[in-house]
Coordinates of C-alpha atoms and ligand atoms in Angstrom, one line a residue:
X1 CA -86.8 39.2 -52.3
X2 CA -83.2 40.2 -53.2
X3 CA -82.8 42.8 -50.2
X4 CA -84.1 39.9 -47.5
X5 CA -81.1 38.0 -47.9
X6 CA -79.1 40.6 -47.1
X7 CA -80.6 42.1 -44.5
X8 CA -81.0 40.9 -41.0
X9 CA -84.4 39.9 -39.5
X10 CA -85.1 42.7 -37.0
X11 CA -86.1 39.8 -34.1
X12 CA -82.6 38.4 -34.4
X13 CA -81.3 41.2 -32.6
X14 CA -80.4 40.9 -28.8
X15 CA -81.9 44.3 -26.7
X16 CA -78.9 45.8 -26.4
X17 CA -78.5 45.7 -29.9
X18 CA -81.9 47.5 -30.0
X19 CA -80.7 49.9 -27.4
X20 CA -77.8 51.1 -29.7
X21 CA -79.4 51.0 -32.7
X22 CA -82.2 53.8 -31.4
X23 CA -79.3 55.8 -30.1
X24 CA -77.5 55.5 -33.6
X25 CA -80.7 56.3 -34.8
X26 CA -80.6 59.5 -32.9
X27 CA -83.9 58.7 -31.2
X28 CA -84.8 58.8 -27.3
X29 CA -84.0 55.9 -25.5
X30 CA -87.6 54.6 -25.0
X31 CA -88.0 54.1 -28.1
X32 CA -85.9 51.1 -27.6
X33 CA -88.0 49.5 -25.4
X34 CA -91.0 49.9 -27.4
X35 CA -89.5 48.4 -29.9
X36 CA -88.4 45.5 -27.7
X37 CA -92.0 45.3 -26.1
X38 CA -93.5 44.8 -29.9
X39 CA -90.8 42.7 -30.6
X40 CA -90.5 40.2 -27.9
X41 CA -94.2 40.4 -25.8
X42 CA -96.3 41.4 -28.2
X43 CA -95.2 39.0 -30.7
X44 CA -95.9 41.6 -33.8
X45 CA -96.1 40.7 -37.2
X46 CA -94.6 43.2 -38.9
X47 CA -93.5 46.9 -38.6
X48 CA -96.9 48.6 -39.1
X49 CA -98.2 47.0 -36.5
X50 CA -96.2 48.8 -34.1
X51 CA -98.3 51.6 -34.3
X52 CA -96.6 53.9 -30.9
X53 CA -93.7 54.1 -33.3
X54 CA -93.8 57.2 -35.3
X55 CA -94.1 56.3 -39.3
X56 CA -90.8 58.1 -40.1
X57 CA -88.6 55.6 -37.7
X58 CA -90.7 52.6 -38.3
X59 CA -89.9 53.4 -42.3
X60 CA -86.0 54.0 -41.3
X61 CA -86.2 50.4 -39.1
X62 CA -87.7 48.7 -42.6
X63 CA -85.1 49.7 -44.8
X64 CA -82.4 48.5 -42.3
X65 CA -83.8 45.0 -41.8
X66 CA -86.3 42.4 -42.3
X67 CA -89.4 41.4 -40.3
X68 CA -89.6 38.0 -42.0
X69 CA -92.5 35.9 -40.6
X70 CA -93.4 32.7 -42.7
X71 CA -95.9 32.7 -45.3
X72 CA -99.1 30.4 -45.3
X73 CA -99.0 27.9 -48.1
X74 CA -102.1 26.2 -47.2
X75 CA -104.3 25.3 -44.2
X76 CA -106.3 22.6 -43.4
X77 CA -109.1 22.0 -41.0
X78 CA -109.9 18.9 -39.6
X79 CA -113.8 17.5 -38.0
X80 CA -112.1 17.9 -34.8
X81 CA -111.1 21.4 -35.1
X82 CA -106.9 20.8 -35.6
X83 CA -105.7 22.7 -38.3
X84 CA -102.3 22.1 -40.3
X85 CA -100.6 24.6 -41.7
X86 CA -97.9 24.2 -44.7
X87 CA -95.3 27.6 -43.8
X88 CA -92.8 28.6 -45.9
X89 CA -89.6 30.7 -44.9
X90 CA -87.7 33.6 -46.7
X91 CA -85.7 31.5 -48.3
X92 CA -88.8 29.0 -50.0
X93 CA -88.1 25.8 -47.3
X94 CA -91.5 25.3 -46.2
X95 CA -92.5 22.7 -42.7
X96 CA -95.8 21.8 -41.3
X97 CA -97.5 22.4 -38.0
X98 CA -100.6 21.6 -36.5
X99 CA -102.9 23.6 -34.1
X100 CA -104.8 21.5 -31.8
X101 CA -107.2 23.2 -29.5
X102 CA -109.4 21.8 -26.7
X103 CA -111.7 23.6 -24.3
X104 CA -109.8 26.7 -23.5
X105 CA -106.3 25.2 -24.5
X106 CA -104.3 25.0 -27.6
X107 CA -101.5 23.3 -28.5
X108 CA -99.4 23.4 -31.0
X109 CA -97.3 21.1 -32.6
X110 CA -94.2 22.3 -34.8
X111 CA -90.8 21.2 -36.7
X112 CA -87.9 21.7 -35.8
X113 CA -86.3 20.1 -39.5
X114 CA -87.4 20.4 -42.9
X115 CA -88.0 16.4 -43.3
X116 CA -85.3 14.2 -41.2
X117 CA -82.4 12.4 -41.7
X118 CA -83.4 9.7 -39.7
X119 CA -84.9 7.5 -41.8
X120 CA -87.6 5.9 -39.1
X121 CA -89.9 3.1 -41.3
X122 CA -93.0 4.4 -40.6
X123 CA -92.5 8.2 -40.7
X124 CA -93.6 10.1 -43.5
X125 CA -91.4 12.8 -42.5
X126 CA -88.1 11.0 -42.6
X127 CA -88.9 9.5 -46.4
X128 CA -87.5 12.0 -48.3
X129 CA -84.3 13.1 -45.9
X130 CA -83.4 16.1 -44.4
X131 CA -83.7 19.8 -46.3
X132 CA -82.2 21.8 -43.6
X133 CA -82.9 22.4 -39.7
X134 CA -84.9 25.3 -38.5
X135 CA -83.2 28.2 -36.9
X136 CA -85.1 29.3 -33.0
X137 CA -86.9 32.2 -35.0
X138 CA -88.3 29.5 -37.6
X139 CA -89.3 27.2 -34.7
X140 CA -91.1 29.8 -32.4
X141 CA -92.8 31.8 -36.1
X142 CA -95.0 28.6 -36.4
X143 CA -96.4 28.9 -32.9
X144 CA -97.0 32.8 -33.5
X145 CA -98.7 32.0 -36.2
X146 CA -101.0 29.3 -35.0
X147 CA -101.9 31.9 -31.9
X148 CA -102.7 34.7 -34.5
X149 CA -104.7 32.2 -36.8
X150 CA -106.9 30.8 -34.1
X151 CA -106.3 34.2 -31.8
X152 CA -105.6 32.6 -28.9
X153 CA -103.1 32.3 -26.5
X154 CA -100.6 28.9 -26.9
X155 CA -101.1 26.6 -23.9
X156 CA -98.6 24.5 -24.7
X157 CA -96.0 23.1 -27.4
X158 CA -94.8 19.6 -28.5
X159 CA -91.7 19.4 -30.7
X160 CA -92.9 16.3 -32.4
X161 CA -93.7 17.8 -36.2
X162 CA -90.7 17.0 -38.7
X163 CA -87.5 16.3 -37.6
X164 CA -84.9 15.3 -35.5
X165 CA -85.4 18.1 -32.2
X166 CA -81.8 17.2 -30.7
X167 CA -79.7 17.1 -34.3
X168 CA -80.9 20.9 -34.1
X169 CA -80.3 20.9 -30.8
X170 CA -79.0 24.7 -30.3
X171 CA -82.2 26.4 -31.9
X172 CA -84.6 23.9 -30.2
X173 CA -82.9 25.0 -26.8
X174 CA -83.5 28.3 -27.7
X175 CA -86.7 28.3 -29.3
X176 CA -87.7 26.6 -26.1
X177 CA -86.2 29.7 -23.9
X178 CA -88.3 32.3 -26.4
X179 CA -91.3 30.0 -25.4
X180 CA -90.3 30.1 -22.1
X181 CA -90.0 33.9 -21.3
X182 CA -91.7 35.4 -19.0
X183 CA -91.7 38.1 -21.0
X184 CA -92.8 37.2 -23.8
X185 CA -95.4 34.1 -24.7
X186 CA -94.4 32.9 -21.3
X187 CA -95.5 28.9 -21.9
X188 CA -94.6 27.0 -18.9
X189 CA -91.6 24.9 -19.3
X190 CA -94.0 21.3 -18.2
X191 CA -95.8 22.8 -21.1
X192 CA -92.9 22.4 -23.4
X193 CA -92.4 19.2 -24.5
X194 CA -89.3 17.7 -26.7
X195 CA -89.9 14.4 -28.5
X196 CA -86.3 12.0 -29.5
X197 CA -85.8 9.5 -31.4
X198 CA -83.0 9.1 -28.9
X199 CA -80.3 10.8 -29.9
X200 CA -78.2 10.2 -26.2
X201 CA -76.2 13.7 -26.5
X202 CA -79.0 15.8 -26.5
X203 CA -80.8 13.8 -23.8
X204 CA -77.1 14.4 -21.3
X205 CA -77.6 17.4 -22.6
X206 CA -81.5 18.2 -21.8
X207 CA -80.6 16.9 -18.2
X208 CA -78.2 19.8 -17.7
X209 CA -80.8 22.3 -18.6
X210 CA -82.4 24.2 -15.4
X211 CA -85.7 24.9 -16.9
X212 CA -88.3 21.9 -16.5
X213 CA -88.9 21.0 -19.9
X214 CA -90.6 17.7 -20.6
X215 CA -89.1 15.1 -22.4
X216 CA -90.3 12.5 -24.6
X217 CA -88.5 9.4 -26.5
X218 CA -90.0 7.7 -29.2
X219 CA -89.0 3.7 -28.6
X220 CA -91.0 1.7 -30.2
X221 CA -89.1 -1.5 -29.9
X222 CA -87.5 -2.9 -26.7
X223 CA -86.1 -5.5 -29.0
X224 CA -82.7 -4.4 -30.4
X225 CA -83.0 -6.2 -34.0
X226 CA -86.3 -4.8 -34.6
X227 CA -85.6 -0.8 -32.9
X228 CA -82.6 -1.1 -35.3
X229 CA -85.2 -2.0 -38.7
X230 CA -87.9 0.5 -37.4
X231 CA -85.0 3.2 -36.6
X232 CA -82.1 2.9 -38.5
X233 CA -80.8 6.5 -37.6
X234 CA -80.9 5.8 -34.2
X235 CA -78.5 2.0 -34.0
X236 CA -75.4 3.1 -32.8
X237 CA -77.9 4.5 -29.8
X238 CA -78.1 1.4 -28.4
X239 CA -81.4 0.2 -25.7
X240 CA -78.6 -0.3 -22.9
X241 CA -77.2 3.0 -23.5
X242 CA -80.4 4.6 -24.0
X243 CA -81.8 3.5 -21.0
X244 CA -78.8 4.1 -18.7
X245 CA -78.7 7.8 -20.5
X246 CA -82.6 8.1 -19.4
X247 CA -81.9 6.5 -16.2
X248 CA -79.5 9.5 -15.5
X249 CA -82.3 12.2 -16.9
X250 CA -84.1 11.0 -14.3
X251 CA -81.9 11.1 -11.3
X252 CA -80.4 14.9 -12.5
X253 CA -84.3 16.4 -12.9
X254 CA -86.6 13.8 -11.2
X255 CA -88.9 14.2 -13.9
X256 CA -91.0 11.8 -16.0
X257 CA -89.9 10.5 -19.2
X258 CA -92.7 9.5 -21.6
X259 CA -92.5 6.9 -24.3
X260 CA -94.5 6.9 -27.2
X261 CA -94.6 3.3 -28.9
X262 CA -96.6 3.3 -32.4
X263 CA -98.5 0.0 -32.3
X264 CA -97.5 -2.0 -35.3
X265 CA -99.3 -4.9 -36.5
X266 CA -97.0 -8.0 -36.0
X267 CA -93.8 -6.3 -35.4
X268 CA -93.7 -4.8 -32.2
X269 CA -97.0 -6.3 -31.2
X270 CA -96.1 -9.6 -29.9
X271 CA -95.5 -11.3 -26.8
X272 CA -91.9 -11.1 -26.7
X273 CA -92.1 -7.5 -27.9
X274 CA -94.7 -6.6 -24.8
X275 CA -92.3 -8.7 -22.3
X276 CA -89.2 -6.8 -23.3
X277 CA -90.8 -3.4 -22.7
X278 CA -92.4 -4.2 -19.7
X279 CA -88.3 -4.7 -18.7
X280 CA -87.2 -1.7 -19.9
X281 CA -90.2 0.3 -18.2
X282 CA -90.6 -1.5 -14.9
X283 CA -89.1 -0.2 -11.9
X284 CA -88.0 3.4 -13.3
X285 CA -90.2 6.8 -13.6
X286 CA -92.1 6.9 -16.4
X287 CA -94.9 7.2 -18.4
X288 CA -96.2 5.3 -22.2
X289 CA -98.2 6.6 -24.5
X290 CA -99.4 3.8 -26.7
X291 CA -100.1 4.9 -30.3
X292 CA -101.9 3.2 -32.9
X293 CA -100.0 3.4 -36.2
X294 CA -100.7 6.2 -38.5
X295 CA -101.2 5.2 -42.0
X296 CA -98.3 6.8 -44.0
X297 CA -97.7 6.3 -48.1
X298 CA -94.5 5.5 -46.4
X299 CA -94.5 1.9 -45.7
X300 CA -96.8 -1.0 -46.0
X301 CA -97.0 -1.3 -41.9
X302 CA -100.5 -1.9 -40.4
X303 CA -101.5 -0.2 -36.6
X304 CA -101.8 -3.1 -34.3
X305 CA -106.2 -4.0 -33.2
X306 CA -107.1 -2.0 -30.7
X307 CA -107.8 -5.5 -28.3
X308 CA -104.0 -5.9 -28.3
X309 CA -103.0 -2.3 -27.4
X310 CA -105.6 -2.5 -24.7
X311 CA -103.9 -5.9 -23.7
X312 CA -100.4 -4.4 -23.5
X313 CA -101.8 -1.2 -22.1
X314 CA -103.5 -3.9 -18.9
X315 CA -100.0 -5.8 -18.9
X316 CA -97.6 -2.5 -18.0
X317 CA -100.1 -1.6 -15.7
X318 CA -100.5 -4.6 -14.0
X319 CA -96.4 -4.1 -13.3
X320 CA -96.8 -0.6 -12.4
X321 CA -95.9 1.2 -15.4
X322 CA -98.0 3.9 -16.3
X323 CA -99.8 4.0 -19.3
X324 CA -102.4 5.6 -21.6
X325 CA -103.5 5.0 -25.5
X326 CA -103.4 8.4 -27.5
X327 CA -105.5 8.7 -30.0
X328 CA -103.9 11.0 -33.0
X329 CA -105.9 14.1 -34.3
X330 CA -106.4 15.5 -37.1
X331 CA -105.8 11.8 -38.7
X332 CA -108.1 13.2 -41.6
X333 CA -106.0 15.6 -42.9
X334 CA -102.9 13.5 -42.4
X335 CA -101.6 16.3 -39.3
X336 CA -101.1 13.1 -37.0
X337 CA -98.1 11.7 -36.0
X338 CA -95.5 10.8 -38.4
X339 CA -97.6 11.7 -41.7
X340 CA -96.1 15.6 -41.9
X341 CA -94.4 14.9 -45.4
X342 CA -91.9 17.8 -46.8
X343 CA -93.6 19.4 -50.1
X344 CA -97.1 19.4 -50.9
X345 CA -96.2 22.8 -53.5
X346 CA -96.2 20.3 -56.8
X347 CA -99.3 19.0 -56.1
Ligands
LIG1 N1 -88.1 13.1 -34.4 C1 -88.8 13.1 -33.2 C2 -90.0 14.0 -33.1 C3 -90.9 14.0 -34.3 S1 -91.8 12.6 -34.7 C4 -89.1 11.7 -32.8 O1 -89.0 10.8 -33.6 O2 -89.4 11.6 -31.6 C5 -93.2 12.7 -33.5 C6 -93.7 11.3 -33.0 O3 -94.4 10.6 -34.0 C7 -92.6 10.3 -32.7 O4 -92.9 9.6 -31.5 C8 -92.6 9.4 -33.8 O5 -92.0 8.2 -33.5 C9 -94.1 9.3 -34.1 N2 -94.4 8.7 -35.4 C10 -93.8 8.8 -36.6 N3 -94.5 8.1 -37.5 C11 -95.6 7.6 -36.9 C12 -96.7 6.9 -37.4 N4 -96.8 6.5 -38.7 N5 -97.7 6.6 -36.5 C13 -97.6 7.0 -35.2 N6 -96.6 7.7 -34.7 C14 -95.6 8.0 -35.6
LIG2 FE1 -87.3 11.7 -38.0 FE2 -88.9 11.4 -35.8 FE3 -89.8 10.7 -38.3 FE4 -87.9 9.3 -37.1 S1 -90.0 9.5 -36.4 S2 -87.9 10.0 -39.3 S3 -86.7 10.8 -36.1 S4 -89.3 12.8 -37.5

């Protein structure tokens, strides 16, 4: 345990790093890309696995540096075939994320924080603040792992487990470029999607980016005074400056935005509360996902009836705003949005 804090996770290096290593290693130079091939397509585990290695330079390799992949704490399996997964890193910060497969797909949801510093109401996540973030390698490990455990190739990736995507903002770019590579699990970029609470840098920011990464905001309020209860972390964002910011996003990419708004029994529920996001959706590009409430030990909060989503689902349609209701999976096991809570290890 000692010697993995001092050395340096082989998967960190860059493959010209690689390259010079092998020479310094005295080896011929395809060994290097080998190496690379194990490293960055094949997605390999450890050093054994790398079996057109000789033993003698895979040995030499693992006493230089580290093949740290996270370790499964538990795993659970839900009726409908999701599975969360409690991963812990070298140094003992552990995250969750959830495989969800359908059909030939599989998706997979994972943090980019250890809990959040947000402090959203109804997140389990955000309840007990923010460990640390997650470097690119932590990110893209959980959706290795999820391939390896259900051995199948990752469709496709939401960033919408714990924490705040753009308050990490340089690892989630990257991770999303590992994800991304051609090269390597090669997921196409409409296939990777970010979810904000709406932090307005990293939005500017995401517009700059040339890849087509999807982008979704969490809203759930239109209504300033109540955004700012259900969202603390998120007031000095304000709705005007939010929307001009996605307003922009969407001239710069001319992609769709969605909006995912948690249903919540008599607080964003109401008619004044439907009117004011039927303003803030009408006329622009986008697309919302209507979510009842997950139950969360969190709060006291109730999911809105399903006759009143329907209702508000009819009324943004009826103004031409696109809309859909998402049911969560893997609600049983609490893997559903907003209940991925930080330590489960005293239990
Ligand atoms: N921090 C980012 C991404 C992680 S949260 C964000 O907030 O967007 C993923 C999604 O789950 C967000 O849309 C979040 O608002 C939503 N969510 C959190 N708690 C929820 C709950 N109890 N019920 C339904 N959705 C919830
Ligand atoms: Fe953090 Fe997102 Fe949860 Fe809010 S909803 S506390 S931003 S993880």
């Amino acid at each position: 345990m000692e010697r993995s804090h001092r050395l340096r996770d082989i998967r960190s290096l860059t493959e010209e790093e690689i390259a010079d290593l092998v020479k310094e290693l005295g080896q011929p130079a395809f060994r290097a890309k080998q190496i690379c091939e194990w490293i960055f397509a094949k997605q390999a585990g450890s050093f054994d696995e790398m079996t057109n290695i000789p033993k003698k330079l895979r040995e030499e390799l693992a006493a230089r540096f580290t093949f740290a992949t996270p370790t499964e704490i538990t795993k659970q399996v839900s009726h409908d075939g999701s599975r969360k997964y409690l991963l812990q890193f070298a140094d003992g910060t552990s995250v969750e994320t959830v495989g969800m497969p359908s059909r030939n797909k599989l998706s997979v949801c994972v943090s980019t924080q250890a809990g959040c510093a947000m402090g959203c109401a109804f997140c389990a996540t955000g309840f007990n603040g923010l460990t640390r973030s997650l470097t690119a390698r932590e990110i893209v490990d959980q959706v290795i792992h999820v391939s390896r455990d259900f051995g199948e190739r990752v469709t496709s990736v939401v960033f919408m487990g714990q924490g705040e995507p753009f308050v990490n903002m340089d690892a989630t770019v990257e991770a999303l470029r590992i994800l991304n590579d051609p090269d390597g699990m090669a997921i196409g970029a409409r296939h990777l999607t970010v979810s904000t609470c709406g932090v307005i840098p990293g939005i500017r920011r995401f517009a700059e980016l040339p890849e087509q990464f999807t982008l979704a905001i969490s809203l759930h309020s239109a209504v300033q005074s109540t955004r700012n209860k259900l969202m603390p972390g998120v007031k000095k964002y304000t709705l005007p400056r939010l929307h001009e910011a996605i307003q922009q996003y969407v001239e710069k990419t001319g992609r769709r935005p969605t909006y995912e708004f948690a249903m919540i029994e008599g607080i964003n529920d109401t008619n004044p509360e439907m009117e004011a996001l039927i303003d803030f959706c009408r006329g622009t590009l986008c697309h919302v996902n209507l979510i009842p409430l997950n139950d969360t030990p969190a709060s006291l909060m109730k999911p809105s009836p399903m006759k009143k989503i329907e209702t508000l689902q009819k009324r943004l349609q009826m103004h031409g705003v696109e809309a859909t209701i998402r049911n969560s999976r893997g609600n049983d096991i609490d893997a559903a949005c907003g209940q991925l809570k930080q330590k489960h290890l005293a239990r």
